[in-house]
mmCIF file of C-alpha atoms and ligand atoms in Angstrom:
data_model
loop_
_atom_site.group_PDB
_atom_site.id
_atom_site.type_symbol
_atom_site.label_atom_id
_atom_site.label_comp_id
_atom_site.label_asym_id
_atom_site.label_seq_id
_atom_site.Cartn_x
_atom_site.Cartn_y
_atom_site.Cartn_z
ATOM 1 C CA MET A 962 19.491 -65.722 64.668
ATOM 2 C CA ALA A 963 22.949 -67.218 64.489
ATOM 3 C CA GLU A 964 24.911 -67.751 67.670
ATOM 4 C CA SER A 965 28.333 -66.164 67.973
ATOM 5 C CA LEU A 966 29.719 -66.687 64.500
ATOM 6 C CA PHE A 967 33.050 -65.013 65.017
ATOM 7 C CA ASP A 968 35.150 -65.479 61.927
ATOM 8 C CA ALA A 969 32.848 -68.143 60.552
ATOM 9 C CA GLU A 970 31.582 -68.053 56.982
ATOM 10 C CA PRO A 971 27.841 -67.424 57.080
ATOM 11 C CA LEU A 972 25.802 -70.384 55.882
ATOM 12 C CA PHE A 973 22.806 -70.022 53.599
ATOM 13 C CA ASP A 974 19.855 -68.214 55.154
ATOM 14 C CA GLU A 975 21.785 -67.528 58.306
ATOM 15 C CA VAL A 976 21.720 -63.916 59.375
ATOM 16 C CA VAL A 977 24.870 -62.880 61.171
ATOM 17 C CA PRO A 978 24.229 -60.049 63.631
ATOM 18 C CA LEU A 979 25.818 -56.736 62.738
ATOM 19 C CA TYR A 980 27.636 -56.705 66.072
ATOM 20 C CA GLU A 981 28.159 -59.401 68.675
ATOM 21 C CA LEU A 982 29.619 -58.441 72.036
ATOM 22 C CA ARG A 983 30.693 -61.203 74.390
ATOM 23 C CA GLY A 984 31.915 -60.274 77.836
ATOM 24 C CA ALA A 985 33.339 -57.010 76.536
ATOM 25 C CA HIS A 986 35.313 -54.800 78.884
ATOM 26 C CA VAL A 987 36.622 -51.290 78.306
ATOM 27 C CA GLU A 988 38.911 -49.576 80.747
ATOM 28 C CA TYR A 989 40.566 -46.206 80.580
ATOM 29 C CA ARG A 990 44.034 -45.567 81.946
ATOM 30 C CA THR A 991 44.153 -42.244 83.731
ATOM 31 C CA PRO A 992 46.817 -40.643 85.918
ATOM 32 C CA ALA A 993 44.692 -41.708 88.891
ATOM 33 C CA GLY A 994 44.667 -45.341 87.778
ATOM 34 C CA VAL A 995 42.588 -47.666 85.653
ATOM 35 C CA VAL A 996 38.908 -46.696 85.305
ATOM 36 C CA PRO A 997 36.547 -49.487 84.232
ATOM 37 C CA ALA A 998 33.929 -47.929 81.921
ATOM 38 C CA VAL A 999 32.285 -51.082 80.521
ATOM 39 C CA GLU A 1000 32.374 -54.456 82.261
ATOM 40 C CA ASP A 1001 31.398 -57.883 80.982
ATOM 41 C CA VAL A 1002 28.872 -56.650 78.429
ATOM 42 C CA THR A 1003 27.150 -59.213 76.199
ATOM 43 C CA PHE A 1004 24.536 -58.388 73.564
ATOM 44 C CA ASP A 1005 23.913 -58.499 69.813
ATOM 45 C CA VAL A 1006 22.946 -55.709 67.446
ATOM 46 C CA PRO A 1007 20.875 -57.062 64.555
ATOM 47 C CA THR A 1008 21.292 -55.826 60.998
ATOM 48 C CA ASP A 1009 18.168 -53.672 61.143
ATOM 49 C CA GLY A 1010 15.829 -51.925 63.526
ATOM 50 C CA ILE A 1011 16.537 -49.601 66.431
ATOM 51 C CA THR A 1012 18.670 -50.771 69.336
ATOM 52 C CA VAL A 1013 18.765 -48.399 72.297
ATOM 53 C CA LEU A 1014 21.556 -48.294 74.878
ATOM 54 C CA ALA A 1015 19.682 -46.855 77.847
ATOM 55 C CA GLY A 1016 21.099 -45.829 81.176
ATOM 56 C CA PRO A 1017 21.962 -42.872 83.375
ATOM 57 C CA SER A 1018 24.983 -40.666 82.869
ATOM 58 C CA GLY A 1019 28.216 -42.581 83.428
ATOM 59 C CA SER A 1020 26.718 -45.985 82.626
ATOM 60 C CA GLY A 1021 29.055 -46.563 79.663
ATOM 61 C CA LYS A 1022 26.787 -45.666 76.721
ATOM 62 C CA SER A 1023 29.209 -43.356 74.899
ATOM 63 C CA THR A 1024 32.106 -45.713 75.562
ATOM 64 C CA LEU A 1025 30.183 -48.579 73.958
ATOM 65 C CA LEU A 1026 29.248 -46.435 70.963
ATOM 66 C CA ARG A 1027 32.931 -45.567 70.460
ATOM 67 C CA VAL A 1028 33.751 -49.283 70.494
ATOM 68 C CA LEU A 1029 30.913 -50.035 68.034
ATOM 69 C CA GLY A 1030 32.175 -47.138 65.896
ATOM 70 C CA LEU A 1031 35.650 -48.760 65.816
ATOM 71 C CA ILE A 1032 37.048 -45.598 67.405
ATOM 72 C CA ASP A 1033 38.064 -47.016 70.800
ATOM 73 C CA ARG A 1034 39.182 -50.578 71.434
ATOM 74 C CA HIS A 1035 37.729 -52.903 74.025
ATOM 75 C CA THR A 1036 40.311 -54.108 76.521
ATOM 76 C CA ALA A 1037 38.976 -57.648 77.153
ATOM 77 C CA GLY A 1038 36.259 -59.957 75.895
ATOM 78 C CA ALA A 1039 35.231 -60.116 72.253
ATOM 79 C CA VAL A 1040 33.432 -57.867 69.790
ATOM 80 C CA ALA A 1041 32.513 -58.966 66.272
ATOM 81 C CA TRP A 1042 31.480 -56.871 63.276
ATOM 82 C CA GLN A 1043 29.464 -58.879 60.724
ATOM 83 C CA GLY A 1044 30.769 -62.120 62.205
ATOM 84 C CA ARG A 1045 34.415 -61.057 62.338
ATOM 85 C CA ASP A 1046 36.315 -60.532 65.552
ATOM 86 C CA ILE A 1047 37.323 -56.886 65.280
ATOM 87 C CA ARG A 1048 40.709 -57.670 66.825
ATOM 88 C CA ASN A 1049 41.481 -59.554 63.613
ATOM 89 C CA LEU A 1050 40.750 -56.540 61.400
ATOM 90 C CA SER A 1051 43.814 -54.724 60.108
ATOM 91 C CA HIS A 1052 44.172 -51.011 60.746
ATOM 92 C CA ARG A 1053 43.243 -50.482 57.116
ATOM 93 C CA ALA A 1054 40.131 -52.675 57.354
ATOM 94 C CA ARG A 1055 38.978 -50.860 60.503
ATOM 95 C CA ARG A 1056 39.368 -47.547 58.726
ATOM 96 C CA ALA A 1057 37.462 -48.800 55.677
ATOM 97 C CA VAL A 1058 34.563 -50.058 57.827
ATOM 98 C CA ARG A 1059 34.458 -46.727 59.689
ATOM 99 C CA ARG A 1060 34.477 -44.775 56.451
ATOM 100 C CA ASP A 1061 32.117 -46.876 54.340
ATOM 101 C CA ARG A 1062 29.742 -48.648 56.722
ATOM 102 C CA ILE A 1063 29.337 -46.567 59.895
ATOM 103 C CA ALA A 1064 27.821 -43.117 60.450
ATOM 104 C CA MET A 1065 27.853 -41.321 63.784
ATOM 105 C CA VAL A 1066 25.565 -38.605 65.123
ATOM 106 C CA PHE A 1067 26.585 -36.790 68.301
ATOM 107 C CA GLN A 1068 24.605 -34.944 70.955
ATOM 108 C CA ALA A 1069 25.375 -31.334 69.980
ATOM 109 C CA PRO A 1070 23.936 -30.483 66.544
ATOM 110 C CA PRO A 1071 26.897 -28.263 65.437
ATOM 111 C CA ASP A 1072 29.340 -31.138 66.120
ATOM 112 C CA ASN A 1073 27.705 -33.104 63.312
ATOM 113 C CA LEU A 1074 27.942 -30.465 60.596
ATOM 114 C CA ILE A 1075 30.508 -28.262 58.841
ATOM 115 C CA GLY A 1076 29.553 -24.753 59.933
ATOM 116 C CA HIS A 1077 30.937 -22.761 57.018
ATOM 117 C CA LEU A 1078 29.204 -24.913 54.388
ATOM 118 C CA THR A 1079 25.609 -24.816 53.192
ATOM 119 C CA VAL A 1080 23.033 -27.521 53.853
ATOM 120 C CA ALA A 1081 23.496 -29.026 50.368
ATOM 121 C CA GLN A 1082 27.295 -28.855 50.666
ATOM 122 C CA ASN A 1083 27.115 -30.673 54.022
ATOM 123 C CA LEU A 1084 25.077 -33.466 52.458
ATOM 124 C CA ARG A 1085 27.454 -33.763 49.520
ATOM 125 C CA ALA A 1086 30.519 -33.739 51.782
ATOM 126 C CA ALA A 1087 28.991 -36.494 53.917
ATOM 127 C CA ALA A 1088 28.163 -38.607 50.855
ATOM 128 C CA GLN A 1089 31.620 -38.106 49.375
ATOM 129 C CA SER A 1090 33.332 -38.971 52.653
ATOM 130 C CA ALA A 1091 31.921 -42.473 52.160
ATOM 131 C CA GLY A 1092 32.742 -42.574 48.441
ATOM 132 C CA ARG A 1093 29.215 -41.728 47.223
ATOM 133 C CA PRO A 1094 28.687 -38.941 44.688
ATOM 134 C CA ASP A 1095 25.941 -37.065 46.561
ATOM 135 C CA ALA A 1096 22.864 -37.434 48.753
ATOM 136 C CA ASP A 1097 19.676 -38.620 47.063
ATOM 137 C CA ASP A 1098 17.402 -36.016 45.491
ATOM 138 C CA GLY A 1099 14.502 -35.272 47.742
ATOM 139 C CA ILE A 1100 16.446 -35.764 50.948
ATOM 140 C CA LEU A 1101 15.626 -32.238 52.187
ATOM 141 C CA GLU A 1102 11.898 -32.932 51.769
ATOM 142 C CA TRP A 1103 12.441 -36.297 53.462
ATOM 143 C CA LEU A 1104 14.074 -34.473 56.382
ATOM 144 C CA GLY A 1105 11.267 -31.916 56.541
ATOM 145 C CA ILE A 1106 13.559 -28.991 55.617
ATOM 146 C CA PRO A 1107 12.698 -28.389 51.948
ATOM 147 C CA GLY A 1108 14.197 -25.358 50.198
ATOM 148 C CA THR A 1109 17.108 -24.957 52.648
ATOM 149 C CA GLY A 1110 19.857 -26.304 50.354
ATOM 150 C CA ASP A 1111 21.557 -22.921 49.957
ATOM 151 C CA TRP A 1112 21.318 -21.973 53.634
ATOM 152 C CA LYS A 1113 24.367 -21.951 55.862
ATOM 153 C CA VAL A 1114 23.739 -24.607 58.501
ATOM 154 C CA GLY A 1115 23.804 -21.932 61.235
ATOM 155 C CA ALA A 1116 20.523 -20.581 59.849
ATOM 156 C CA LEU A 1117 18.770 -23.818 60.816
ATOM 157 C CA SER A 1118 17.367 -24.373 64.298
ATOM 158 C CA GLY A 1119 19.047 -26.946 66.536
ATOM 159 C CA GLY A 1120 16.346 -29.471 65.756
ATOM 160 C CA GLN A 1121 16.643 -28.860 62.016
ATOM 161 C CA GLN A 1122 20.428 -29.216 62.277
ATOM 162 C CA GLN A 1123 20.006 -32.540 64.029
ATOM 163 C CA ARG A 1124 17.629 -33.755 61.319
ATOM 164 C CA LEU A 1125 20.232 -32.674 58.748
ATOM 165 C CA ALA A 1126 22.827 -34.623 60.754
ATOM 166 C CA PHE A 1127 20.741 -37.768 60.226
ATOM 167 C CA GLY A 1128 20.397 -36.795 56.551
ATOM 168 C CA CYS A 1129 24.197 -36.600 56.319
ATOM 169 C CA ALA A 1130 24.401 -39.999 58.031
ATOM 170 C CA MET A 1131 21.905 -41.360 55.510
ATOM 171 C CA ALA A 1132 23.843 -39.816 52.598
ATOM 172 C CA ARG A 1133 26.781 -42.032 53.545
ATOM 173 C CA ARG A 1134 24.530 -45.093 52.955
ATOM 174 C CA PRO A 1135 25.924 -46.853 56.000
ATOM 175 C CA ALA A 1136 25.086 -50.229 57.464
ATOM 176 C CA VAL A 1137 24.581 -48.595 60.847
ATOM 177 C CA VAL A 1138 23.979 -45.157 62.333
ATOM 178 C CA LEU A 1139 25.355 -44.746 65.858
ATOM 179 C CA ALA A 1140 23.629 -41.839 67.615
ATOM 180 C CA ASP A 1141 24.797 -40.554 71.010
ATOM 181 C CA GLU A 1142 21.927 -38.831 72.886
ATOM 182 C CA PRO A 1143 20.712 -37.172 69.673
ATOM 183 C CA THR A 1144 17.710 -35.492 71.329
ATOM 184 C CA SER A 1145 19.164 -34.420 74.660
ATOM 185 C CA GLN A 1146 19.868 -30.827 73.586
ATOM 186 C CA LEU A 1147 16.501 -30.288 71.885
ATOM 187 C CA ASP A 1148 13.111 -29.055 73.051
ATOM 188 C CA ALA A 1149 10.278 -31.588 73.033
ATOM 189 C CA ALA A 1150 8.804 -30.553 69.666
ATOM 190 C CA SER A 1151 12.197 -30.615 67.891
ATOM 191 C CA ALA A 1152 13.062 -33.913 69.552
ATOM 192 C CA ALA A 1153 9.830 -35.464 68.271
ATOM 193 C CA LEU A 1154 10.706 -34.473 64.680
ATOM 194 C CA VAL A 1155 14.201 -35.948 65.079
ATOM 195 C CA LEU A 1156 12.678 -39.191 66.393
ATOM 196 C CA ASP A 1157 10.409 -39.272 63.347
ATOM 197 C CA VAL A 1158 13.436 -39.021 61.029
ATOM 198 C CA LEU A 1159 15.254 -41.675 63.047
ATOM 199 C CA THR A 1160 12.272 -44.032 62.787
ATOM 200 C CA ARG A 1161 12.016 -43.545 59.028
ATOM 201 C CA LEU A 1162 15.758 -44.036 58.670
ATOM 202 C CA ALA A 1163 15.432 -47.416 60.392
ATOM 203 C CA GLY A 1164 12.496 -48.079 58.049
ATOM 204 C CA GLU A 1165 14.940 -47.773 55.134
ATOM 205 C CA GLY A 1166 16.716 -50.857 56.470
ATOM 206 C CA VAL A 1167 19.621 -49.107 58.193
ATOM 207 C CA ALA A 1168 20.478 -50.414 61.664
ATOM 208 C CA VAL A 1169 20.318 -47.681 64.314
ATOM 209 C CA VAL A 1170 22.039 -47.837 67.690
ATOM 210 C CA ALA A 1171 21.068 -44.896 69.879
ATOM 211 C CA ALA A 1172 22.379 -44.104 73.349
ATOM 212 C CA SER A 1173 19.799 -42.226 75.370
ATOM 213 C CA HIS A 1174 17.932 -41.747 78.591
ATOM 214 C CA ASP A 1175 15.110 -39.913 76.794
ATOM 215 C CA PRO A 1176 12.020 -42.087 77.497
ATOM 216 C CA ASP A 1177 10.535 -41.250 74.070
ATOM 217 C CA LEU A 1178 13.661 -42.457 72.303
ATOM 218 C CA VAL A 1179 14.014 -45.494 74.557
ATOM 219 C CA SER A 1180 10.418 -46.460 73.723
ATOM 220 C CA LEU A 1181 11.295 -46.519 69.985
ATOM 221 C CA GLY A 1182 13.836 -49.271 70.524
ATOM 222 C CA GLN A 1183 12.877 -52.691 69.222
ATOM 223 C CA ARG A 1184 15.680 -53.779 71.555
ATOM 224 C CA VAL A 1185 16.720 -51.934 74.674
ATOM 225 C CA VAL A 1186 19.978 -52.734 76.447
ATOM 226 C CA ARG A 1187 19.761 -51.245 79.954
ATOM 227 C CA LEU A 1188 23.124 -50.265 81.377
ATOM 228 C CA ARG A 1189 24.161 -49.248 84.862
ATOM 229 C CA GLU A 1190 27.702 -48.511 86.001
ATOM 230 C CA GLY A 1191 29.135 -50.161 82.912
ATOM 231 C CA ARG A 1192 27.172 -53.398 83.180
ATOM 232 C CA VAL A 1193 24.073 -54.739 81.432
ATOM 233 C CA GLU A 1194 21.129 -54.662 83.816
ATOM 234 C CA GLY A 1195 18.678 -56.179 81.382
ATOM 235 C CA ILE A 1196 17.843 -56.549 77.695
ATOM 236 C CA GLU A 1197 14.307 -56.076 76.412
ATOM 237 C CA GLY A 1198 12.790 -56.964 73.079
ATOM 238 C CA VAL A 1199 14.985 -59.893 72.149
ATOM 239 C CA ALA A 1200 13.034 -62.638 70.407
ATOM 240 C CA ALA A 1201 13.358 -65.967 72.174
HETATM 241 N N1 ADP B 1712 38.317 -40.878 78.169
HETATM 242 C C1 ADP B 1712 38.009 -41.313 79.403
HETATM 243 N N2 ADP B 1712 38.948 -41.373 80.367
HETATM 244 C C2 ADP B 1712 38.660 -41.824 81.612
HETATM 245 N N3 ADP B 1712 37.419 -42.240 81.995
HETATM 246 C C3 ADP B 1712 36.448 -42.177 81.080
HETATM 247 C C4 ADP B 1712 36.673 -41.715 79.750
HETATM 248 N N4 ADP B 1712 35.490 -41.782 79.077
HETATM 249 C C5 ADP B 1712 34.583 -42.258 79.937
HETATM 250 N N5 ADP B 1712 35.144 -42.490 81.153
HETATM 251 C C6 ADP B 1712 34.459 -43.038 82.327
HETATM 252 O O1 ADP B 1712 33.776 -44.201 81.911
HETATM 253 C C7 ADP B 1712 32.490 -44.275 82.515
HETATM 254 C C8 ADP B 1712 31.423 -44.359 81.452
HETATM 255 O O2 ADP B 1712 31.390 -43.127 80.740
HETATM 256 P P1 ADP B 1712 30.499 -42.888 79.448
HETATM 257 O O3 ADP B 1712 30.706 -43.999 78.508
HETATM 258 O O4 ADP B 1712 30.792 -41.521 78.978
HETATM 259 O O5 ADP B 1712 29.015 -42.985 80.046
HETATM 260 P P2 ADP B 1712 27.646 -42.368 79.489
HETATM 261 O O6 ADP B 1712 27.807 -42.069 78.051
HETATM 262 O O7 ADP B 1712 26.629 -43.424 79.790
HETATM 263 O O8 ADP B 1712 27.402 -41.131 80.302
HETATM 264 C C9 ADP B 1712 32.371 -43.063 83.420
HETATM 265 O O9 ADP B 1712 32.749 -43.448 84.699
HETATM 266 C C10 ADP B 1712 33.380 -42.112 82.836
HETATM 267 O O10 ADP B 1712 33.880 -41.245 83.814
HETATM 268 MG MG1 MG B 1713 27.509 -40.301 77.041
#
């Protein structure tokens, strides 16, 4: 794997990581002062497979996902997207990457869906938001919710809604799906079905970055970045 290729043209046969973080810091300014949320974080996210950001509440997982999602900005250090320092991306380029290449799935199933639309309309809206005409045929079977296209999303269980959320992410045909504790509000059986969808999604060649402290989700990670109080405690699964 290529070393830090910020703003370099990739050479033949050289795979640039999807993300490279080098000594990244994120701090929030609050009325009570500056709160460091992420400190001196260094890791890569490859272009495929499942990368898990693991750590207890308050360890900086959601903050990092917002930086990877080009929603929040890091305050020091460097972060690259496909070999480009994201500080060098124009506002317009950031927005285009967010729209066309990144899908996000949040913890609470209803936050990922449009409540007054049907299942099929949600999939189409997600696809169109990334400039695609519609989700692939067969996606409802793929998600394990066949025949629900005309249902309002509220008629699905929480676990089914979360599987649909990953279907909507998939319909955008992104380079990466960023999922923030996608199983934490589900019972064990529903969570297992969501993990199955997430595994198959990664099998389609989409990179997945999931923040979680769910041991079952953490164990799916080909790479696990362990965080504590905003710092990296250890990284597992990185090939030497
Ligand atoms: N918008 C914010 N304003 C101020 N502090 C924040 C904000 N978001 C997160 N933090 C702080 O940053 C730290 C990391 O939070 P977070 O990224 O949400 O952790 P996690 O997702 O692992 O629970 C916590 O101390 C949290 O209080
Ligand atoms: Mg969080």
